[in-house]
Short mmCIF file of C-alpha atoms and ligand atoms in Angstrom, two decimals:
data_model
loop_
_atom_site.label_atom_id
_atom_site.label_comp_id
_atom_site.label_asym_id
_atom_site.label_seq_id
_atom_site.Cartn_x
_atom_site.Cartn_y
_atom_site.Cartn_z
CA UNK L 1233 -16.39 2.72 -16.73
CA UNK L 1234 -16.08 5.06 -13.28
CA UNK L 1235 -14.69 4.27 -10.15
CA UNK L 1236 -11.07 4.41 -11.37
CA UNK L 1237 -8.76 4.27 -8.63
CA UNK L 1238 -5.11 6.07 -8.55
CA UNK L 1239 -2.17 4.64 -10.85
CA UNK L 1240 0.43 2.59 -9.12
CA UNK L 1241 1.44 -0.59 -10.18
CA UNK L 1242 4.72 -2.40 -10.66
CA UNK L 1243 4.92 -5.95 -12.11
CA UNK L 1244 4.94 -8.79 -9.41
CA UNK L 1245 7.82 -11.38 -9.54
CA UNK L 1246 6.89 -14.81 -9.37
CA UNK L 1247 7.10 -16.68 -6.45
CA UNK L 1248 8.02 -20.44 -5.99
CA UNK L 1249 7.73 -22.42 -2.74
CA UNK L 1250 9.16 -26.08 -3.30
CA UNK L 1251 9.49 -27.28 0.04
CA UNK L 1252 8.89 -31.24 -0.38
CA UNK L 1253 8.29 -31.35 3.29
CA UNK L 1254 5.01 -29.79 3.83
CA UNK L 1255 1.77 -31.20 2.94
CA UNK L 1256 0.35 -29.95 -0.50
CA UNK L 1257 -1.66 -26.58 -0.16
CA UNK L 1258 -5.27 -26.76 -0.39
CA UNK L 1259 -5.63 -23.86 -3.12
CA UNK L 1260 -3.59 -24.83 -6.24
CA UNK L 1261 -2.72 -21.74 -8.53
CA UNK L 1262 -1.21 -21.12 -11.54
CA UNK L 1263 0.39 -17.97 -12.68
CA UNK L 1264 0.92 -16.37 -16.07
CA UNK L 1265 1.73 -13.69 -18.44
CA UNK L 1266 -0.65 -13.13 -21.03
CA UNK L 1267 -1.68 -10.18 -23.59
CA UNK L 1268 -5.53 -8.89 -24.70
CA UNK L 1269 -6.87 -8.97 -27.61
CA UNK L 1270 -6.96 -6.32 -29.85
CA UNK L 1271 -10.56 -4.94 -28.81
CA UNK L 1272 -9.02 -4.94 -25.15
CA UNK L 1273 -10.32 -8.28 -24.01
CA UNK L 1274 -8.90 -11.64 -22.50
CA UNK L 1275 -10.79 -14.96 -21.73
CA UNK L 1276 -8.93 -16.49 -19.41
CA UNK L 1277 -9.77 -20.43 -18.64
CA UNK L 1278 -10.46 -22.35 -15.36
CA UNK L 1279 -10.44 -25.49 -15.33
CA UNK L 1280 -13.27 -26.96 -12.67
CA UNK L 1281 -11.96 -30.68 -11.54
CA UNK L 1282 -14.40 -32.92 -9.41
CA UNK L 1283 -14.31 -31.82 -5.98
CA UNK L 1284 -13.40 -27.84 -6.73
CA UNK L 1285 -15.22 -25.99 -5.05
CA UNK L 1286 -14.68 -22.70 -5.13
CA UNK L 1287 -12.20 -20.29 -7.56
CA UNK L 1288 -10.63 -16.92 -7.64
CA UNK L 1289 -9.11 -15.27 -10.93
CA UNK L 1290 -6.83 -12.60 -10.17
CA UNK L 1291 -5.57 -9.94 -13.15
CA UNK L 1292 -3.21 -7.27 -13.03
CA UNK L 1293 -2.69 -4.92 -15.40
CA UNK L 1294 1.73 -4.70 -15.57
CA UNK L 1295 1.60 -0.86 -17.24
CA UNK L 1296 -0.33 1.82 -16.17
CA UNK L 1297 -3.81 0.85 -17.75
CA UNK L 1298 -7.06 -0.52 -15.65
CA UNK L 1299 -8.52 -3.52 -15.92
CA UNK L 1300 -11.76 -5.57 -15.30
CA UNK L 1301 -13.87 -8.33 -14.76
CA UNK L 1302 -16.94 -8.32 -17.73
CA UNK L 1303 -17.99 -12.06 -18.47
CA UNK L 1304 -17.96 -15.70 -16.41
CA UNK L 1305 -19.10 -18.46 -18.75
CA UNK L 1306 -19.73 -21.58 -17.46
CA UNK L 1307 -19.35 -25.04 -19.04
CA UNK L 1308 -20.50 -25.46 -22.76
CA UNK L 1309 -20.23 -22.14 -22.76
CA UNK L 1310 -23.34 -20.45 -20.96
CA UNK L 1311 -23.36 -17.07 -19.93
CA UNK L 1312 -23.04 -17.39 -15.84
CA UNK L 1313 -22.21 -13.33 -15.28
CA UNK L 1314 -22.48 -10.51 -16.89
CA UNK L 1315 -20.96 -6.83 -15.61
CA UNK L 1316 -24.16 -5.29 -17.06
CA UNK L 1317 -26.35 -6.99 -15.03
CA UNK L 1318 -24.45 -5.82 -11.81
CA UNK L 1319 -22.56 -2.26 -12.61
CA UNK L 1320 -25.56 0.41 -12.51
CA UNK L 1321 -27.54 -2.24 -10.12
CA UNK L 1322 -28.70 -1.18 -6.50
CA UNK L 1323 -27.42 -4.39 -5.28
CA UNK L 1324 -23.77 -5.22 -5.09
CA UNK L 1325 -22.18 -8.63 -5.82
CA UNK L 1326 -18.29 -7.96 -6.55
CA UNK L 1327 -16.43 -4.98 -6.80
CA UNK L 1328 -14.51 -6.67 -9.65
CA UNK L 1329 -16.93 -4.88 -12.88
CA UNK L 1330 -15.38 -1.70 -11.69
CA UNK L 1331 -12.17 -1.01 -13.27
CA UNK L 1332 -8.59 -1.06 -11.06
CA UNK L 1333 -5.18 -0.41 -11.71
CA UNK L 1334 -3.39 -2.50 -9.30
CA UNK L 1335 -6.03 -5.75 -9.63
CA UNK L 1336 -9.32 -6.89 -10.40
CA UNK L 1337 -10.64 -10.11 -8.29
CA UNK L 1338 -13.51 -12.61 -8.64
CA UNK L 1339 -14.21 -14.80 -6.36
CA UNK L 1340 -16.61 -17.51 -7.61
CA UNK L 1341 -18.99 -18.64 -6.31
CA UNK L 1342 -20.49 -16.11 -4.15
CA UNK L 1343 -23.88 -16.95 -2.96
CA UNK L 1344 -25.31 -19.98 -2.34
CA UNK L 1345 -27.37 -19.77 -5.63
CA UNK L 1346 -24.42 -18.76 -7.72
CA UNK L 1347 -23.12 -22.12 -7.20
CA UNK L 1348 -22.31 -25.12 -7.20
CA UNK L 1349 -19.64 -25.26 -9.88
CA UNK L 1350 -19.81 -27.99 -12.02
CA UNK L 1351 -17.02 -29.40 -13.33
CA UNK L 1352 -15.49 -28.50 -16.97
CA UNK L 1353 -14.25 -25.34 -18.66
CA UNK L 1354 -14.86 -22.37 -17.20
CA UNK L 1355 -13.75 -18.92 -18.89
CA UNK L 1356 -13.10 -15.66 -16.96
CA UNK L 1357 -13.56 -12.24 -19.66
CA UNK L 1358 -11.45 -9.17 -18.30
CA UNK L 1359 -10.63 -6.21 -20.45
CA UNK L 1360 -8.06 -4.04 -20.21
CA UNK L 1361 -9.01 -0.23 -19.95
CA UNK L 1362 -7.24 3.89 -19.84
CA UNK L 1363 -7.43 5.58 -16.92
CA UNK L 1364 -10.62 7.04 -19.06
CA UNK L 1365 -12.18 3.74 -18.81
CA UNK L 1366 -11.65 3.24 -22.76
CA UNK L 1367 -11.02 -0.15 -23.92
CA UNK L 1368 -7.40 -0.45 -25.29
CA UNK L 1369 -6.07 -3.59 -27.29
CA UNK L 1370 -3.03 -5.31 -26.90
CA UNK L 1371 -2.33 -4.85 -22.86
CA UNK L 1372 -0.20 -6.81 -20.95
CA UNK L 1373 -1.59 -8.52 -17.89
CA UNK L 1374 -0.57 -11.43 -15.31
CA UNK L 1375 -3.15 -13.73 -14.69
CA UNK L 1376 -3.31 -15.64 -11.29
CA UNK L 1377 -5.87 -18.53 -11.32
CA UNK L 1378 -6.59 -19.90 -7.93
CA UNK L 1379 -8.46 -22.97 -6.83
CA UNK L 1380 -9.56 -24.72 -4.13
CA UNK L 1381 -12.12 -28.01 -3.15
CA UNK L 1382 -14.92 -27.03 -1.32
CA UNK L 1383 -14.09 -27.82 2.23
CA UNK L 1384 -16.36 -29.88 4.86
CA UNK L 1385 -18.75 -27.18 6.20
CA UNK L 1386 -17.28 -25.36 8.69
CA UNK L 1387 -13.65 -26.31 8.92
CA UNK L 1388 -12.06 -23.60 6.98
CA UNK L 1389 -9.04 -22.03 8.53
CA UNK L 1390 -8.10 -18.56 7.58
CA UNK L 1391 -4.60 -17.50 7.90
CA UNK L 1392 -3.87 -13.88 8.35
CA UNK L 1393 -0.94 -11.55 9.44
CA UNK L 1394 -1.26 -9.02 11.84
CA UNK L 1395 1.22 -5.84 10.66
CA UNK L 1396 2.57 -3.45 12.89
CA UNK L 1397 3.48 0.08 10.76
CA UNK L 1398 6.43 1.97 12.04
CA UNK L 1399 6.55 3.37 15.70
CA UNK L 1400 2.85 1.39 16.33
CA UNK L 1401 4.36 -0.67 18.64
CA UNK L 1402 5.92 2.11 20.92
CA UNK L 1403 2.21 3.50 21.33
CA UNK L 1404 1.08 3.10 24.78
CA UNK L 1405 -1.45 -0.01 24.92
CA UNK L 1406 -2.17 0.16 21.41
CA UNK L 1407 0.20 -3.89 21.12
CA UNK L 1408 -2.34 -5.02 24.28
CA UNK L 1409 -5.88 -3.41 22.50
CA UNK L 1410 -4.81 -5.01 18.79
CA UNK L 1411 -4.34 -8.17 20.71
CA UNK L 1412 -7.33 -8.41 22.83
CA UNK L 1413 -9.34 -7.05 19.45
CA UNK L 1414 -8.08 -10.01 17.35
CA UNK L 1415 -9.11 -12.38 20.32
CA UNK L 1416 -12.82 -11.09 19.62
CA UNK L 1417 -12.29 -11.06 15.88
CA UNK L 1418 -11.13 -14.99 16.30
CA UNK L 1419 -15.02 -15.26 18.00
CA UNK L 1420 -16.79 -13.54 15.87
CA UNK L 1421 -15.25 -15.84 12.88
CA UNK L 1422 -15.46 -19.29 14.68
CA UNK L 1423 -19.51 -18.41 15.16
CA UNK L 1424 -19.41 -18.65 11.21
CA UNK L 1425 -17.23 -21.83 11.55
CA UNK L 1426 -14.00 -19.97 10.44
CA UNK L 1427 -11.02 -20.61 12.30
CA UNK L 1428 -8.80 -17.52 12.42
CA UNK L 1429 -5.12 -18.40 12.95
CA UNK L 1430 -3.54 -15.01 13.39
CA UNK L 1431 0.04 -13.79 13.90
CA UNK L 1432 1.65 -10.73 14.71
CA UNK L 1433 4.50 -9.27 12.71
CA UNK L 1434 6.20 -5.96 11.54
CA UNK L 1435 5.89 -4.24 8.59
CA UNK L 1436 8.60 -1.31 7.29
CA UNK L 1437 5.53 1.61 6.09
CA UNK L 1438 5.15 4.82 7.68
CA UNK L 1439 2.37 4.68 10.23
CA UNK L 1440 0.54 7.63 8.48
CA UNK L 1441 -1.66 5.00 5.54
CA UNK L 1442 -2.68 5.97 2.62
CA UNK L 1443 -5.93 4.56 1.47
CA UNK L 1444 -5.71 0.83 0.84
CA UNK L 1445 -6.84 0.56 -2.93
CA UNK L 1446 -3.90 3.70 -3.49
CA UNK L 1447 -1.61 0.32 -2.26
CA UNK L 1448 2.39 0.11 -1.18
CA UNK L 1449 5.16 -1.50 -2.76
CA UNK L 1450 6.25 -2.87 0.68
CA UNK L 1451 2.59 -4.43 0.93
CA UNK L 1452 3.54 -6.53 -2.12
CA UNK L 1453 6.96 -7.46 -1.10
CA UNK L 1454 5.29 -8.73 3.10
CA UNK L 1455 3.38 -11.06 0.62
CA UNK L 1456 5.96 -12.20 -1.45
CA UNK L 1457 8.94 -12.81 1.68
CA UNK L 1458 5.55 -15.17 3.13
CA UNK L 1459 6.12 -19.32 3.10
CA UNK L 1460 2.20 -19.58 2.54
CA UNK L 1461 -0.68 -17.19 1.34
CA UNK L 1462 -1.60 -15.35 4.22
CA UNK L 1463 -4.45 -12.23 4.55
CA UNK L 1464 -2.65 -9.61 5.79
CA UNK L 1465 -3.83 -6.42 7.94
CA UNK L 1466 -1.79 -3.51 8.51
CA UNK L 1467 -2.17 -1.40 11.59
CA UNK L 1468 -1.47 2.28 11.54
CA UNK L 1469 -2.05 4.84 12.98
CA UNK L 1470 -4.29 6.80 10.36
CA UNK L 1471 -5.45 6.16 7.29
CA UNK L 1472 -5.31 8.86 4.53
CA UNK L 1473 -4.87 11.36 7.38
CA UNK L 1474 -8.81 10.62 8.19
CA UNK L 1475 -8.57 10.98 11.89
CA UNK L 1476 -12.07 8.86 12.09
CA UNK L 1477 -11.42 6.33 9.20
CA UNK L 1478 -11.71 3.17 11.03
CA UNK L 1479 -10.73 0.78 8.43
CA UNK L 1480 -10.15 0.28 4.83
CA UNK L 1481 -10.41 -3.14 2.46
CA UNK L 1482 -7.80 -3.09 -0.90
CA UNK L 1483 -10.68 -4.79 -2.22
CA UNK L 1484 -14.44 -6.62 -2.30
CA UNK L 1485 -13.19 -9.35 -2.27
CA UNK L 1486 -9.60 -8.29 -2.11
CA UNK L 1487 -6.94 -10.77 -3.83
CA UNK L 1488 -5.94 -14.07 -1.91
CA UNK L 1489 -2.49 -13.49 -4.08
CA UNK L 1490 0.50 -11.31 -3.56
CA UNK L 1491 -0.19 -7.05 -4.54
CA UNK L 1492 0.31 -3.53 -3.36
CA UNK L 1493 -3.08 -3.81 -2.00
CA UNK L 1494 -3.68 -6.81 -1.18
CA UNK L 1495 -4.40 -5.60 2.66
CA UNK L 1496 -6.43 -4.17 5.14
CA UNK L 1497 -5.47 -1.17 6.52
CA UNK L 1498 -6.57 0.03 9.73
CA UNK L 1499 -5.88 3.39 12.00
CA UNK L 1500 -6.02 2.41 15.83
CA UNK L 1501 -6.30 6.21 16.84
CA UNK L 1502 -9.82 6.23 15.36
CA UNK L 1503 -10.38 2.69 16.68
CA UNK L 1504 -9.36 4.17 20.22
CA UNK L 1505 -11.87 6.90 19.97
CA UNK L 1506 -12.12 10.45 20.79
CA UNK L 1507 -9.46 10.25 23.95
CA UNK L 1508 -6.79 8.38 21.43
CA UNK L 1509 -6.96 6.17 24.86
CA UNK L 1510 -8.49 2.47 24.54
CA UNK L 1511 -10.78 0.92 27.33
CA UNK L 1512 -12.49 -2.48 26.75
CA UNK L 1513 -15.34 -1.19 24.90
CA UNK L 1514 -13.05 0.18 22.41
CA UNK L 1515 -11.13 -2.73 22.27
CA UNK L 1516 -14.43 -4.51 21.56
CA UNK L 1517 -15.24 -1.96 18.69
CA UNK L 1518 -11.35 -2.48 17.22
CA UNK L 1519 -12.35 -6.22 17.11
CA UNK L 1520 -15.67 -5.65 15.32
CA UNK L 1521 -13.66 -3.20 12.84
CA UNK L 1522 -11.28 -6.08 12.04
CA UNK L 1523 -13.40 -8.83 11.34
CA UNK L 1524 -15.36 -5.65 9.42
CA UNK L 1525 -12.74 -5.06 6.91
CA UNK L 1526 -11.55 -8.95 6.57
CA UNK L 1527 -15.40 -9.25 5.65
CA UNK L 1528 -15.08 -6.91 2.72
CA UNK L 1529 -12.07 -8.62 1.98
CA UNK L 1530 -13.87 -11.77 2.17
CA UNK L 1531 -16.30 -10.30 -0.33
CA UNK L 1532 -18.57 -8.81 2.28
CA UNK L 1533 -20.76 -5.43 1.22
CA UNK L 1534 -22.95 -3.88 3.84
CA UNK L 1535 -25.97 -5.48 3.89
CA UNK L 1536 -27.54 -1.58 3.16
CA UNK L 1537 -25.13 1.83 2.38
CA UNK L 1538 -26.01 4.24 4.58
CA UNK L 1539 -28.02 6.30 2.06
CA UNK L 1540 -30.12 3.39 2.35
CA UNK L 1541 -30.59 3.07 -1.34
CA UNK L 1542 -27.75 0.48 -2.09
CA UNK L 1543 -27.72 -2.94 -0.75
CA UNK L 1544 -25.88 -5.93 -0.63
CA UNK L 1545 -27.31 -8.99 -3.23
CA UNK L 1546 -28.02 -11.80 -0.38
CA UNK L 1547 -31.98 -12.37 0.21
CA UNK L 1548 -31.70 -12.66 3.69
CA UNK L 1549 -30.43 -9.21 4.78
CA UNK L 1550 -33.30 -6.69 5.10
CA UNK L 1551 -33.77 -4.24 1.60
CA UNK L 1552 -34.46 -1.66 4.43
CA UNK L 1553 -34.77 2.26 2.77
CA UNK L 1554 -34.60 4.70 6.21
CA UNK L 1555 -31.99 5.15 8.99
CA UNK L 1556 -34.46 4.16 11.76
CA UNK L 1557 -35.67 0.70 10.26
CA UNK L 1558 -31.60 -0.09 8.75
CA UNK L 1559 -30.39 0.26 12.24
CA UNK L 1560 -33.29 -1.56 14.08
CA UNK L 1561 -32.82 -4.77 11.38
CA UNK L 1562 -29.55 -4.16 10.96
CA UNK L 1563 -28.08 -2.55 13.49
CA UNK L 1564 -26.50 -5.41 14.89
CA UNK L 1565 -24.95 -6.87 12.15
CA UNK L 1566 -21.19 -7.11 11.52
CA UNK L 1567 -21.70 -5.55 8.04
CA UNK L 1568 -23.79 -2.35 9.20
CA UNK L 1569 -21.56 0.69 7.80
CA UNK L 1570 -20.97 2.32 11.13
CA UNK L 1571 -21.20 1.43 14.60
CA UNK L 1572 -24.81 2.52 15.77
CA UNK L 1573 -24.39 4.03 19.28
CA UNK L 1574 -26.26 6.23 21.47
CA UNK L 1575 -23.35 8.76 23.35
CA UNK L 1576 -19.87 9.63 22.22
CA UNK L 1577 -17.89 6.76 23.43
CA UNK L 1578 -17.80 3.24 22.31
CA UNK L 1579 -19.48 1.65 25.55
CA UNK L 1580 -22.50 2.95 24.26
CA UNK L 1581 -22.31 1.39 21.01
CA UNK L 1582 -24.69 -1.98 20.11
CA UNK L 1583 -22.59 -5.30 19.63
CA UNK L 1584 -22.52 -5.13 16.05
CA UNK L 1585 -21.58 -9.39 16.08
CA UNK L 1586 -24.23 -10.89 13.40
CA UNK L 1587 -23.96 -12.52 10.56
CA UNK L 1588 -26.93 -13.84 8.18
CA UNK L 1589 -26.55 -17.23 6.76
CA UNK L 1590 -26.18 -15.78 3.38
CA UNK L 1591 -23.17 -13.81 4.96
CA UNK L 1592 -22.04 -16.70 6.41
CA UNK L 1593 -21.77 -18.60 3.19
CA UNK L 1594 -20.10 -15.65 1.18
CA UNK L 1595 -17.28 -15.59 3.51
CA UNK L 1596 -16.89 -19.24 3.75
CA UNK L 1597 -16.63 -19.13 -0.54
CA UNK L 1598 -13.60 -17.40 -0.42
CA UNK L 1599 -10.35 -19.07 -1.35
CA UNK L 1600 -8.09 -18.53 1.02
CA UNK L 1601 -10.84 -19.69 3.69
CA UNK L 1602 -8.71 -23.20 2.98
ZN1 ZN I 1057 -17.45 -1.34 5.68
#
């Protein structure tokens, strides 16, 4: 296996909220330590109730070995998934087949046609991996097994916290552009019948990011000091020192559970364009970046790469191969991989604020859409 990302994990603790006076959360989980076998595999179950809708299986690895997601088997034991199917494929429908070190995430179901679940036994197959991508036996893992019913059609609410990194605040209009951005974002979701419910906080990370999937310790911890599962994006000022790196996902989907990268990261010195100054186009483009990288986090791909020879697996987003006929079909989607402009500054940039019903769906399948 490829795609192996940089070694830094620590173990998570456990996290228990008993407060008997709030209402019972809509995704139950369950959270365990557990071993592979000696071949370097784990089946992990999930058990489908009447009226669950949707699940996510969470593993990460607690030493410095990868892991990742190979089988889903459905009830009576039919083969629902399989890695092979998806990992050399030209279409992308998790990230989770390529091997991590700080997590590996499914989110189930995806598309429409992946679903609905029915209920019984399902069973999740991981493996546990070297940095080489080489199976090893005998790893230890903690498992985090989320579920939640599938909710009436468009009334999911999606929590997330808004981070500042150190010295963000003190930039000058950078508090008033993040905050007029996440007003757009909050549009953009409602016209897929997601209700954002953001909130602003601090975070204790240098402003300078590294690249989300590398993750932070302190990431982790913001999770764990939360009273309820929360997204959670972090706003720096760049990202990997990439002066033009707009935003970065810890993950397609990215884990509704507490991790080092369990974030988005964005810079708002790219997002405020070549003067570092924002006006309300930019402002406008941070939004569209946001609800960008919360839709990879959501499980979101690009509907095409942009060598136009990768594409996401939904039937409803054009399987366009050149520049010119991507950006005419797809220019104006949320998902496109850049903005698609025609000067230097972001007023000259299309409203990238479209979403297929397909993409619609996908977003509305994750779990911590509750
Ligand atoms: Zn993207």
């Amino acid at each position: 296996m490829t795609l192996l990302w940089l070694l830094a994990c620590t173990a998570p603790k456990d996290k228990v909220a008993n407060d008997p006076a709030k209402p019972a959360p809509v995704v139950s989980s369950d959270k365990y330590g557990a071993t592979s076998d000696r071949d370097g595999f784990l089946s992990i179950p999930v058990t489908v109730d009447d009226g669950v809708g949707v699940f996510q299986v969470v593993v990460k690895p607690t030493g410095r070995g990868l892991v990742s997601t190979e089988y889903l088997y459905g009830p009576g034991e039919t083969l629902v998934l399989d890695w092979e199917d998806w990992y050399d494929s030209s279409f992308s429908l998790t990230e989770s087949f390529y091997a991590a070190d700080i997590a590996t995430t499914l989110n189930w179901p995806v598309r429409a046609e992946d679903g609905p679940l029915e209920p019984g036994e399902y069973t999740v197959v991981i493996s546990t991996l070297d940095a080489r991508g080489n199976y090893v036996g005998k790893s230890d893992v903690i498992v985090e097994v989320l579920t939640r019913a599938e909710p009436a059609p468009a009334a999911g609410t999606l929590r997330t916290v808004i981070a500042y990194a150190n010295n963000v605040r003190d930039e000058p209009g950078v508090v008033e552009a993040v905050e007029g951005a996440v007003d757009y974002w909050v549009e953009l979701y409602a016209a897929v019948g997601i209700t954002l419910e953001p909130e602003y906080a601090d975070i204790d990370v240098d402003e300078q990011l590294p690249d989300t999937y590398v993750g932070l310790d302190e990431v982790a911890a913001f999770h764990e000091a939360q009273d309820e599962r929360t997204t959670l994006v972090v706003v720096g000022e760049r990202i990997a020192e990439d002066r033009w790196l707009y935003g970065e996902a810890g993950g397609i989907p990215g884990p509704y559970t507490a991790g080092e990268a369990s974030a988005v990261f964005v810079g708002w010195l790219a997002n405020a364009g070549a003067d570092a100054e924002f006006d309300d186009a930019d402002v406008l483009l941070f939004g569209e970046t946001l609800a960008h990288e919360v839709g990879h986090y959501l499980g979101l791909f690009h509907p095409v790469e942009d060598g136009w020879e990768y594409w996401d697996a939904l039937d409803d987003t054009s399987d366009c191969s050149a520049m010119g006929r991507c950006e005419s079909d797809l220019g104006a989607n949320l998902m496109f991989p850049y903005p698609v402009c025609t000067g230097g500054s972001a007023a000259t940039c299309l409203r990238q604020d479209e979403l297929s019903g397909g993409q619609a769906g996908v977003v509305n399948r994750y779990v911590g859409v509750e």
